[in-house]
JSON list of N, CA and C in Angstrom, two decimals:
[
{"chain": "A", "resi": 1164, "resn": "MET", "atom": "N", "xyz": [-6.24, 16.95, 4.81]},
{"chain": "A", "resi": 1164, "resn": "MET", "atom": "CA", "xyz": [-5.49, 16.51, 4.56]},
{"chain": "A", "resi": 1164, "resn": "MET", "atom": "C", "xyz": [-5.37, 16.88, 3.34]},
{"chain": "A", "resi": 1165, "resn": "SER", "atom": "N", "xyz": [-4.34, 18.08, 3.08]},
{"chain": "A", "resi": 1165, "resn": "SER", "atom": "CA", "xyz": [-4.04, 18.49, 1.89]},
{"chain": "A", "resi": 1165, "resn": "SER", "atom": "C", "xyz": [-3.56, 17.56, 0.34]},
{"chain": "A", "resi": 1166, "resn": "LEU", "atom": "N", "xyz": [-3.68, 18.17, -0.50]},
{"chain": "A", "resi": 1166, "resn": "LEU", "atom": "CA", "xyz": [-3.10, 16.84, -1.91]},
{"chain": "A", "resi": 1166, "resn": "LEU", "atom": "C", "xyz": [-1.55, 16.62, -1.59]},
{"chain": "A", "resi": 1167, "resn": "ASP", "atom": "N", "xyz": [-0.27, 17.29, -0.62]},
{"chain": "A", "resi": 1167, "resn": "ASP", "atom": "CA", "xyz": [0.69, 17.29, -0.96]},
{"chain": "A", "resi": 1167, "resn": "ASP", "atom": "C", "xyz": [0.40, 16.40, 0.12]},
{"chain": "A", "resi": 1168, "resn": "SER", "atom": "N", "xyz": [0.07, 15.86, 1.29]},
{"chain": "A", "resi": 1168, "resn": "SER", "atom": "CA", "xyz": [0.87, 15.46, 2.71]},
{"chain": "A", "resi": 1168, "resn": "SER", "atom": "C", "xyz": [1.13, 14.07, 2.43]},
{"chain": "A", "resi": 1169, "resn": "THR", "atom": "N", "xyz": [1.80, 13.60, 2.91]},
{"chain": "A", "resi": 1169, "resn": "THR", "atom": "CA", "xyz": [2.12, 12.28, 3.19]},
{"chain": "A", "resi": 1169, "resn": "THR", "atom": "C", "xyz": [2.53, 11.51, 4.58]},
{"chain": "A", "resi": 1170, "resn": "VAL", "atom": "N", "xyz": [2.73, 10.12, 4.55]},
{"chain": "A", "resi": 1170, "resn": "VAL", "atom": "CA", "xyz": [2.56, 9.50, 5.40]},
{"chain": "A", "resi": 1170, "resn": "VAL", "atom": "C", "xyz": [3.76, 8.24, 5.23]},
{"chain": "A", "resi": 1171, "resn": "SER", "atom": "N", "xyz": [3.65, 8.17, 6.67]},
{"chain": "A", "resi": 1171, "resn": "SER", "atom": "CA", "xyz": [5.65, 6.82, 6.82]},
{"chain": "A", "resi": 1171, "resn": "SER", "atom": "C", "xyz": [4.94, 5.92, 6.33]},
{"chain": "A", "resi": 1172, "resn": "VAL", "atom": "N", "xyz": [6.40, 5.55, 5.68]},
{"chain": "A", "resi": 1172, "resn": "VAL", "atom": "CA", "xyz": [6.01, 4.20, 4.76]},
{"chain": "A", "resi": 1172, "resn": "VAL", "atom": "C", "xyz": [5.78, 3.05, 5.35]},
{"chain": "A", "resi": 1173, "resn": "LEU", "atom": "N", "xyz": [5.97, 3.25, 6.80]},
{"chain": "A", "resi": 1173, "resn": "LEU", "atom": "CA", "xyz": [5.11, 2.31, 7.96]},
{"chain": "A", "resi": 1173, "resn": "LEU", "atom": "C", "xyz": [3.64, 1.98, 7.78]},
{"chain": "A", "resi": 1174, "resn": "MET", "atom": "N", "xyz": [2.93, 2.74, 6.85]},
{"chain": "A", "resi": 1174, "resn": "MET", "atom": "CA", "xyz": [1.99, 2.46, 6.65]},
{"chain": "A", "resi": 1174, "resn": "MET", "atom": "C", "xyz": [1.48, 1.57, 5.30]},
{"chain": "A", "resi": 1175, "resn": "ALA", "atom": "N", "xyz": [2.38, 1.43, 4.21]},
{"chain": "A", "resi": 1175, "resn": "ALA", "atom": "CA", "xyz": [2.02, 0.59, 3.25]},
{"chain": "A", "resi": 1175, "resn": "ALA", "atom": "C", "xyz": [2.37, -0.59, 3.44]},
{"chain": "A", "resi": 1176, "resn": "ARG", "atom": "N", "xyz": [3.71, -0.51, 4.20]},
{"chain": "A", "resi": 1176, "resn": "ARG", "atom": "CA", "xyz": [4.08, -1.97, 3.97]},
{"chain": "A", "resi": 1176, "resn": "ARG", "atom": "C", "xyz": [3.62, -2.84, 4.67]},
{"chain": "A", "resi": 1177, "resn": "PRO", "atom": "N", "xyz": [2.92, -2.54, 5.97]},
{"chain": "A", "resi": 1177, "resn": "PRO", "atom": "CA", "xyz": [1.46, -4.42, 5.65]},
{"chain": "A", "resi": 1177, "resn": "PRO", "atom": "C", "xyz": [0.77, -4.62, 5.08]},
{"chain": "A", "resi": 1178, "resn": "ALA", "atom": "N", "xyz": [0.32, -3.02, 4.17]},
{"chain": "A", "resi": 1178, "resn": "ALA", "atom": "CA", "xyz": [-0.43, -3.73, 2.84]},
{"chain": "A", "resi": 1178, "resn": "ALA", "atom": "C", "xyz": [-0.36, -5.06, 1.68]},
{"chain": "A", "resi": 1179, "resn": "VAL", "atom": "N", "xyz": [1.06, -4.11, 1.87]},
{"chain": "A", "resi": 1179, "resn": "VAL", "atom": "CA", "xyz": [2.07, -5.22, 0.69]},
{"chain": "A", "resi": 1179, "resn": "VAL", "atom": "C", "xyz": [2.64, -6.85, 0.86]},
{"chain": "A", "resi": 1180, "resn": "ALA", "atom": "N", "xyz": [2.87, -6.28, 2.46]},
{"chain": "A", "resi": 1180, "resn": "ALA", "atom": "CA", "xyz": [3.04, -7.94, 3.39]},
{"chain": "A", "resi": 1180, "resn": "ALA", "atom": "C", "xyz": [1.91, -8.74, 3.29]},
{"chain": "A", "resi": 1181, "resn": "ALA", "atom": "N", "xyz": [0.91, -8.12, 3.13]},
{"chain": "A", "resi": 1181, "resn": "ALA", "atom": "CA", "xyz": [-0.50, -9.07, 3.83]},
{"chain": "A", "resi": 1181, "resn": "ALA", "atom": "C", "xyz": [-0.43, -9.96, 2.16]},
{"chain": "A", "resi": 1182, "resn": "LEU", "atom": "N", "xyz": [-0.47, -8.79, 1.19]},
{"chain": "A", "resi": 1182, "resn": "LEU", "atom": "CA", "xyz": [-0.79, -9.83, 0.34]},
{"chain": "A", "resi": 1182, "resn": "LEU", "atom": "C", "xyz": [0.03, -10.72, -0.42]},
{"chain": "A", "resi": 1183, "resn": "GLU", "atom": "N", "xyz": [1.29, -10.82, 0.14]},
{"chain": "A", "resi": 1183, "resn": "GLU", "atom": "CA", "xyz": [1.97, -11.57, -0.21]},
{"chain": "A", "resi": 1183, "resn": "GLU", "atom": "C", "xyz": [2.38, -12.61, 0.16]},
{"chain": "A", "resi": 1184, "resn": "GLU", "atom": "N", "xyz": [1.94, -12.82, 1.62]},
{"chain": "A", "resi": 1184, "resn": "GLU", "atom": "CA", "xyz": [1.39, -13.72, 2.55]},
{"chain": "A", "resi": 1184, "resn": "GLU", "atom": "C", "xyz": [0.38, -14.45, 2.07]},
{"chain": "A", "resi": 1185, "resn": "ARG", "atom": "N", "xyz": [-0.68, -13.87, 0.91]},
{"chain": "A", "resi": 1185, "resn": "ARG", "atom": "CA", "xyz": [-1.83, -14.54, 0.53]},
{"chain": "A", "resi": 1185, "resn": "ARG", "atom": "C", "xyz": [-1.68, -15.29, -0.25]},
{"chain": "A", "resi": 1186, "resn": "GLY", "atom": "N", "xyz": [-0.58, -14.77, -1.20]},
{"chain": "A", "resi": 1186, "resn": "GLY", "atom": "CA", "xyz": [0.44, -15.92, -2.73]},
{"chain": "A", "resi": 1186, "resn": "GLY", "atom": "C", "xyz": [-0.07, -14.60, -3.71]},
{"chain": "A", "resi": 1187, "resn": "ILE", "atom": "N", "xyz": [-0.31, -13.47, -3.62]},
{"chain": "A", "resi": 1187, "resn": "ILE", "atom": "CA", "xyz": [-1.01, -12.34, -4.50]},
{"chain": "A", "resi": 1187, "resn": "ILE", "atom": "C", "xyz": [0.28, -10.75, -4.79]},
{"chain": "A", "resi": 1188, "resn": "HIS", "atom": "N", "xyz": [0.88, -11.44, -5.83]},
{"chain": "A", "resi": 1188, "resn": "HIS", "atom": "CA", "xyz": [2.14, -10.85, -6.29]},
{"chain": "A", "resi": 1188, "resn": "HIS", "atom": "C", "xyz": [1.40, -9.10, -6.16]},
{"chain": "A", "resi": 1189, "resn": "ALA", "atom": "N", "xyz": [2.25, -8.11, -5.14]},
{"chain": "A", "resi": 1189, "resn": "ALA", "atom": "CA", "xyz": [1.61, -6.95, -5.02]},
{"chain": "A", "resi": 1189, "resn": "ALA", "atom": "C", "xyz": [2.26, -6.00, -6.22]},
{"chain": "A", "resi": 1190, "resn": "ASP", "atom": "N", "xyz": [3.17, -5.93, -6.39]},
{"chain": "A", "resi": 1190, "resn": "ASP", "atom": "CA", "xyz": [3.57, -5.54, -8.11]},
{"chain": "A", "resi": 1190, "resn": "ASP", "atom": "C", "xyz": [2.35, -4.83, -8.93]},
{"chain": "A", "resi": 1191, "resn": "GLY", "atom": "N", "xyz": [1.61, -5.08, -9.17]},
{"chain": "A", "resi": 1191, "resn": "GLY", "atom": "CA", "xyz": [0.60, -4.48, -10.08]},
{"chain": "A", "resi": 1191, "resn": "GLY", "atom": "C", "xyz": [0.19, -3.34, -8.90]},
{"chain": "A", "resi": 1192, "resn": "VAL", "atom": "N", "xyz": [-0.47, -4.35, -7.43]},
{"chain": "A", "resi": 1192, "resn": "VAL", "atom": "CA", "xyz": [-1.17, -2.33, -7.05]},
{"chain": "A", "resi": 1192, "resn": "VAL", "atom": "C", "xyz": [0.09, -1.62, -6.13]},
{"chain": "A", "resi": 1193, "resn": "LEU", "atom": "N", "xyz": [1.01, -1.98, -6.55]},
{"chain": "A", "resi": 1193, "resn": "LEU", "atom": "CA", "xyz": [2.77, -0.84, -6.07]},
{"chain": "A", "resi": 1193, "resn": "LEU", "atom": "C", "xyz": [2.32, 0.10, -7.51]},
{"chain": "A", "resi": 1194, "resn": "ARG", "atom": "N", "xyz": [2.03, -0.37, -8.42]},
{"chain": "A", "resi": 1194, "resn": "ARG", "atom": "CA", "xyz": [2.08, 0.19, -9.85]},
{"chain": "A", "resi": 1194, "resn": "ARG", "atom": "C", "xyz": [0.19, 1.07, -9.53]},
{"chain": "A", "resi": 1195, "resn": "ILE", "atom": "N", "xyz": [-0.74, 0.38, -9.49]},
{"chain": "A", "resi": 1195, "resn": "ILE", "atom": "CA", "xyz": [-1.46, 1.37, -9.86]},
{"chain": "A", "resi": 1195, "resn": "ILE", "atom": "C", "xyz": [-1.35, 2.19, -8.55]},
{"chain": "A", "resi": 1196, "resn": "ALA", "atom": "N", "xyz": [-0.50, 2.24, -7.45]},
{"chain": "A", "resi": 1196, "resn": "ALA", "atom": "CA", "xyz": [-0.59, 3.39, -6.41]},
{"chain": "A", "resi": 1196, "resn": "ALA", "atom": "C", "xyz": [0.28, 4.51, -6.43]},
{"chain": "A", "resi": 1197, "resn": "GLU", "atom": "N", "xyz": [1.01, 3.93, -8.17]},
{"chain": "A", "resi": 1197, "resn": "GLU", "atom": "CA", "xyz": [2.07, 4.59, -8.43]},
{"chain": "A", "resi": 1197, "resn": "GLU", "atom": "C", "xyz": [3.15, 5.08, -6.98]},
{"chain": "A", "resi": 1198, "resn": "LEU", "atom": "N", "xyz": [3.69, 3.56, -6.76]},
{"chain": "A", "resi": 1198, "resn": "LEU", "atom": "CA", "xyz": [4.83, 3.67, -5.73]},
{"chain": "A", "resi": 1198, "resn": "LEU", "atom": "C", "xyz": [5.67, 2.38, -6.11]},
{"chain": "A", "resi": 1199, "resn": "SER", "atom": "N", "xyz": [7.15, 2.48, -5.69]},
{"chain": "A", "resi": 1199, "resn": "SER", "atom": "CA", "xyz": [8.05, 1.26, -5.96]},
{"chain": "A", "resi": 1199, "resn": "SER", "atom": "C", "xyz": [7.73, 0.56, -4.83]},
{"chain": "A", "resi": 1200, "resn": "ARG", "atom": "N", "xyz": [8.68, -0.70, -5.28]},
{"chain": "A", "resi": 1200, "resn": "ARG", "atom": "CA", "xyz": [8.86, -1.30, -3.92]},
{"chain": "A", "resi": 1200, "resn": "ARG", "atom": "C", "xyz": [10.71, -0.35, -3.64]},
{"chain": "A", "resi": 1201, "resn": "GLU", "atom": "N", "xyz": [11.37, -0.04, -3.91]},
{"chain": "A", "resi": 1201, "resn": "GLU", "atom": "CA", "xyz": [12.22, 0.90, -3.49]},
{"chain": "A", "resi": 1201, "resn": "GLU", "atom": "C", "xyz": [11.76, 1.73, -3.01]},
{"chain": "A", "resi": 1202, "resn": "ALA", "atom": "N", "xyz": [10.78, 2.71, -2.89]},
{"chain": "A", "resi": 1202, "resn": "ALA", "atom": "CA", "xyz": [10.25, 3.73, -1.96]},
{"chain": "A", "resi": 1202, "resn": "ALA", "atom": "C", "xyz": [9.17, 2.93, -0.79]},
{"chain": "A", "resi": 1203, "resn": "LEU", "atom": "N", "xyz": [9.35, 1.55, -0.83]},
{"chain": "A", "resi": 1203, "resn": "LEU", "atom": "CA", "xyz": [9.39, 1.17, 0.73]},
{"chain": "A", "resi": 1203, "resn": "LEU", "atom": "C", "xyz": [10.11, 0.51, 1.41]},
{"chain": "A", "resi": 1204, "resn": "ALA", "atom": "N", "xyz": [11.64, 0.78, 0.77]},
{"chain": "A", "resi": 1204, "resn": "ALA", "atom": "CA", "xyz": [12.38, 0.08, 1.59]},
{"chain": "A", "resi": 1204, "resn": "ALA", "atom": "C", "xyz": [13.28, 0.65, 2.59]},
{"chain": "A", "resi": 1205, "resn": "ALA", "atom": "N", "xyz": [13.19, 1.92, 2.58]},
{"chain": "A", "resi": 1205, "resn": "ALA", "atom": "CA", "xyz": [13.83, 2.89, 3.90]},
{"chain": "A", "resi": 1205, "resn": "ALA", "atom": "C", "xyz": [12.29, 2.68, 4.07]},
{"chain": "A", "resi": 1206, "resn": "ILE", "atom": "N", "xyz": [12.97, 2.84, 5.70]},
{"chain": "A", "resi": 1206, "resn": "ILE", "atom": "CA", "xyz": [11.93, 2.89, 6.89]},
{"chain": "A", "resi": 1206, "resn": "ILE", "atom": "C", "xyz": [11.97, 5.11, 7.31]},
{"chain": "A", "resi": 1207, "resn": "GLU", "atom": "N", "xyz": [12.84, 5.47, 6.63]},
{"chain": "A", "resi": 1207, "resn": "GLU", "atom": "CA", "xyz": [12.83, 6.84, 6.96]},
{"chain": "A", "resi": 1207, "resn": "GLU", "atom": "C", "xyz": [11.75, 7.43, 5.87]},
{"chain": "A", "resi": 1208, "resn": "ASN", "atom": "N", "xyz": [11.62, 6.81, 5.02]},
{"chain": "A", "resi": 1208, "resn": "ASN", "atom": "CA", "xyz": [11.05, 7.72, 3.77]},
{"chain": "A", "resi": 1208, "resn": "ASN", "atom": "C", "xyz": [9.25, 8.01, 4.17]},
{"chain": "A", "resi": 1209, "resn": "ARG", "atom": "N", "xyz": [8.97, 9.09, 3.58]},
{"chain": "A", "resi": 1209, "resn": "ARG", "atom": "CA", "xyz": [7.39, 9.12, 3.65]},
{"chain": "A", "resi": 1209, "resn": "ARG", "atom": "C", "xyz": [6.62, 8.94, 2.10]},
{"chain": "A", "resi": 1210, "resn": "LEU", "atom": "N", "xyz": [5.56, 8.76, 2.02]},
{"chain": "A", "resi": 1210, "resn": "LEU", "atom": "CA", "xyz": [4.99, 8.54, 1.04]},
{"chain": "A", "resi": 1210, "resn": "LEU", "atom": "C", "xyz": [3.50, 9.30, 0.76]},
{"chain": "A", "resi": 1211, "resn": "PRO", "atom": "N", "xyz": [3.13, 9.60, -0.39]},
{"chain": "A", "resi": 1211, "resn": "PRO", "atom": "CA", "xyz": [2.04, 10.26, -0.27]},
{"chain": "A", "resi": 1211, "resn": "PRO", "atom": "C", "xyz": [0.92, 10.26, -0.22]},
{"chain": "A", "resi": 1212, "resn": "HIS", "atom": "N", "xyz": [-0.03, 10.62, 1.19]},
{"chain": "A", "resi": 1212, "resn": "HIS", "atom": "CA", "xyz": [-1.04, 10.11, 1.55]},
{"chain": "A", "resi": 1212, "resn": "HIS", "atom": "C", "xyz": [-1.70, 9.10, 0.30]},
{"chain": "A", "resi": 1213, "resn": "GLN", "atom": "N", "xyz": [-2.09, 9.89, -0.38]},
{"chain": "A", "resi": 1213, "resn": "GLN", "atom": "CA", "xyz": [-3.49, 9.43, -1.63]},
{"chain": "A", "resi": 1213, "resn": "GLN", "atom": "C", "xyz": [-3.09, 8.29, -2.10]},
{"chain": "A", "resi": 1214, "resn": "SER", "atom": "N", "xyz": [-1.43, 8.17, -2.60]},
{"chain": "A", "resi": 1214, "resn": "SER", "atom": "CA", "xyz": [-1.42, 6.94, -2.94]},
{"chain": "A", "resi": 1214, "resn": "SER", "atom": "C", "xyz": [-0.94, 5.69, -2.33]},
{"chain": "A", "resi": 1215, "resn": "VAL", "atom": "N", "xyz": [-0.42, 5.35, -0.69]},
{"chain": "A", "resi": 1215, "resn": "VAL", "atom": "CA", "xyz": [-0.56, 4.66, 0.34]},
{"chain": "A", "resi": 1215, "resn": "VAL", "atom": "C", "xyz": [-3.07, 4.39, 0.31]},
{"chain": "A", "resi": 1216, "resn": "ARG", "atom": "N", "xyz": [-3.31, 5.11, 0.66]},
{"chain": "A", "resi": 1216, "resn": "ARG", "atom": "CA", "xyz": [-4.60, 5.17, -0.02]},
{"chain": "A", "resi": 1216, "resn": "ARG", "atom": "C", "xyz": [-5.35, 4.48, -0.83]},
{"chain": "A", "resi": 1217, "resn": "THR", "atom": "N", "xyz": [-4.62, 4.71, -2.45]},
{"chain": "A", "resi": 1217, "resn": "THR", "atom": "CA", "xyz": [-5.36, 3.60, -3.52]},
{"chain": "A", "resi": 1217, "resn": "THR", "atom": "C", "xyz": [-4.06, 2.78, -2.96]},
{"chain": "A", "resi": 1218, "resn": "LEU", "atom": "N", "xyz": [-2.94, 2.41, -2.61]},
{"chain": "A", "resi": 1218, "resn": "LEU", "atom": "CA", "xyz": [-2.66, 1.26, -2.14]},
{"chain": "A", "resi": 1218, "resn": "LEU", "atom": "C", "xyz": [-3.59, 0.19, -1.98]},
{"chain": "A", "resi": 1219, "resn": "TRP", "atom": "N", "xyz": [-4.38, 0.49, -0.88]},
{"chain": "A", "resi": 1219, "resn": "TRP", "atom": "CA", "xyz": [-4.76, -0.41, 0.58]},
{"chain": "A", "resi": 1219, "resn": "TRP", "atom": "C", "xyz": [-6.63, -0.69, -0.59]},
{"chain": "A", "resi": 1220, "resn": "GLU", "atom": "N", "xyz": [-7.08, 0.80, -1.39]},
{"chain": "A", "resi": 1220, "resn": "GLU", "atom": "CA", "xyz": [-7.73, 0.45, -2.05]},
{"chain": "A", "resi": 1220, "resn": "GLU", "atom": "C", "xyz": [-7.98, -1.09, -3.06]},
{"chain": "A", "resi": 1221, "resn": "ALA", "atom": "N", "xyz": [-6.94, -0.73, -3.93]},
{"chain": "A", "resi": 1221, "resn": "ALA", "atom": "CA", "xyz": [-6.01, -1.81, -4.97]},
{"chain": "A", "resi": 1221, "resn": "ALA", "atom": "C", "xyz": [-5.90, -3.04, -4.09]},
{"chain": "A", "resi": 1222, "resn": "ALA", "atom": "N", "xyz": [-5.48, -2.94, -3.10]},
{"chain": "A", "resi": 1222, "resn": "ALA", "atom": "CA", "xyz": [-5.33, -4.41, -2.13]},
{"chain": "A", "resi": 1222, "resn": "ALA", "atom": "C", "xyz": [-6.49, -4.69, -1.88]},
{"chain": "A", "resi": 1223, "resn": "ALA", "atom": "N", "xyz": [-7.43, -3.89, -1.40]},
{"chain": "A", "resi": 1223, "resn": "ALA", "atom": "CA", "xyz": [-8.61, -5.22, -1.16]},
{"chain": "A", "resi": 1223, "resn": "ALA", "atom": "C", "xyz": [-8.85, -5.48, -2.48]},
{"chain": "A", "resi": 1224, "resn": "GLU", "atom": "N", "xyz": [-9.23, -4.94, -2.91]},
{"chain": "A", "resi": 1224, "resn": "GLU", "atom": "CA", "xyz": [-9.52, -5.39, -4.67]},
{"chain": "A", "resi": 1224, "resn": "GLU", "atom": "C", "xyz": [-8.75, -6.79, -4.94]},
{"chain": "A", "resi": 1225, "resn": "ALA", "atom": "N", "xyz": [-7.43, -6.54, -4.74]},
{"chain": "A", "resi": 1225, "resn": "ALA", "atom": "CA", "xyz": [-6.85, -7.94, -5.40]},
{"chain": "A", "resi": 1225, "resn": "ALA", "atom": "C", "xyz": [-7.03, -8.67, -4.51]},
{"chain": "A", "resi": 1226, "resn": "ALA", "atom": "N", "xyz": [-7.04, -8.46, -3.25]},
{"chain": "A", "resi": 1226, "resn": "ALA", "atom": "CA", "xyz": [-7.17, -9.77, -2.26]},
{"chain": "A", "resi": 1226, "resn": "ALA", "atom": "C", "xyz": [-8.41, -10.22, -2.65]},
{"chain": "A", "resi": 1227, "resn": "ARG", "atom": "N", "xyz": [-9.96, -9.55, -2.79]},
{"chain": "A", "resi": 1227, "resn": "ARG", "atom": "CA", "xyz": [-11.38, -10.44, -3.08]},
{"chain": "A", "resi": 1227, "resn": "ARG", "atom": "C", "xyz": [-11.50, -10.38, -1.98]},
{"chain": "A", "resi": 1228, "resn": "ASP", "atom": "N", "xyz": [-11.15, -8.85, -0.93]},
{"chain": "A", "resi": 1228, "resn": "ASP", "atom": "CA", "xyz": [-11.75, -8.99, 0.44]},
{"chain": "A", "resi": 1228, "resn": "ASP", "atom": "C", "xyz": [-11.81, -7.56, 0.93]},
{"chain": "A", "resi": 1229, "resn": "PRO", "atom": "N", "xyz": [-13.10, -7.01, 1.24]},
{"chain": "A", "resi": 1229, "resn": "PRO", "atom": "CA", "xyz": [-13.84, -5.15, 1.07]},
{"chain": "A", "resi": 1229, "resn": "PRO", "atom": "C", "xyz": [-13.48, -5.59, 2.37]},
{"chain": "A", "resi": 1230, "resn": "SER", "atom": "N", "xyz": [-12.87, -6.02, 3.36]},
{"chain": "A", "resi": 1230, "resn": "SER", "atom": "CA", "xyz": [-12.26, -6.09, 4.62]},
{"chain": "A", "resi": 1230, "resn": "SER", "atom": "C", "xyz": [-11.09, -5.92, 5.10]},
{"chain": "A", "resi": 1231, "resn": "PHE", "atom": "N", "xyz": [-9.95, -6.16, 3.85]},
{"chain": "A", "resi": 1231, "resn": "PHE", "atom": "CA", "xyz": [-8.36, -6.16, 3.76]},
{"chain": "A", "resi": 1231, "resn": "PHE", "atom": "C", "xyz": [-8.10, -5.27, 4.94]},
{"chain": "A", "resi": 1232, "resn": "GLY", "atom": "N", "xyz": [-8.19, -3.82, 5.19]},
{"chain": "A", "resi": 1232, "resn": "GLY", "atom": "CA", "xyz": [-7.74, -3.60, 6.51]},
{"chain": "A", "resi": 1232, "resn": "GLY", "atom": "C", "xyz": [-8.07, -3.54, 7.40]},
{"chain": "A", "resi": 1233, "resn": "VAL", "atom": "N", "xyz": [-9.68, -4.49, 8.02]},
{"chain": "A", "resi": 1233, "resn": "VAL", "atom": "CA", "xyz": [-9.26, -4.66, 9.08]},
{"chain": "A", "resi": 1233, "resn": "VAL", "atom": "C", "xyz": [-9.02, -6.10, 9.15]},
{"chain": "A", "resi": 1234, "resn": "HIS", "atom": "N", "xyz": [-8.54, -6.44, 8.27]},
{"chain": "A", "resi": 1234, "resn": "HIS", "atom": "CA", "xyz": [-8.24, -7.65, 8.55]},
{"chain": "A", "resi": 1234, "resn": "HIS", "atom": "C", "xyz": [-6.71, -8.08, 8.70]},
{"chain": "A", "resi": 1235, "resn": "VAL", "atom": "N", "xyz": [-5.58, -7.17, 7.83]},
{"chain": "A", "resi": 1235, "resn": "VAL", "atom": "CA", "xyz": [-4.39, -7.13, 7.85]},
{"chain": "A", "resi": 1235, "resn": "VAL", "atom": "C", "xyz": [-4.40, -6.34, 9.59]}
]
C-alpha cells in the first residue's frame, strides 16, 4: 500500500464504538492515530490508511485485548 493510501471512515468507526461500549474513552486513541471525531462523522470521508491502522493498534492496547480486532 502506498504511503498516501486511504480507507473508508467505516474502517475506523467500529474500533471507536467498541472502546466506548467497553467504557473506554476513545479520545486518547484518536489522538495517537492523529484522527478526530469530526473526521469520523461524515460517511463519505476517507482516512489515511496508516492512521486507521494505528487507531486499531492503539485501541487494542487501550482495551488490553491483543485480539481486539477479532473480538470487534
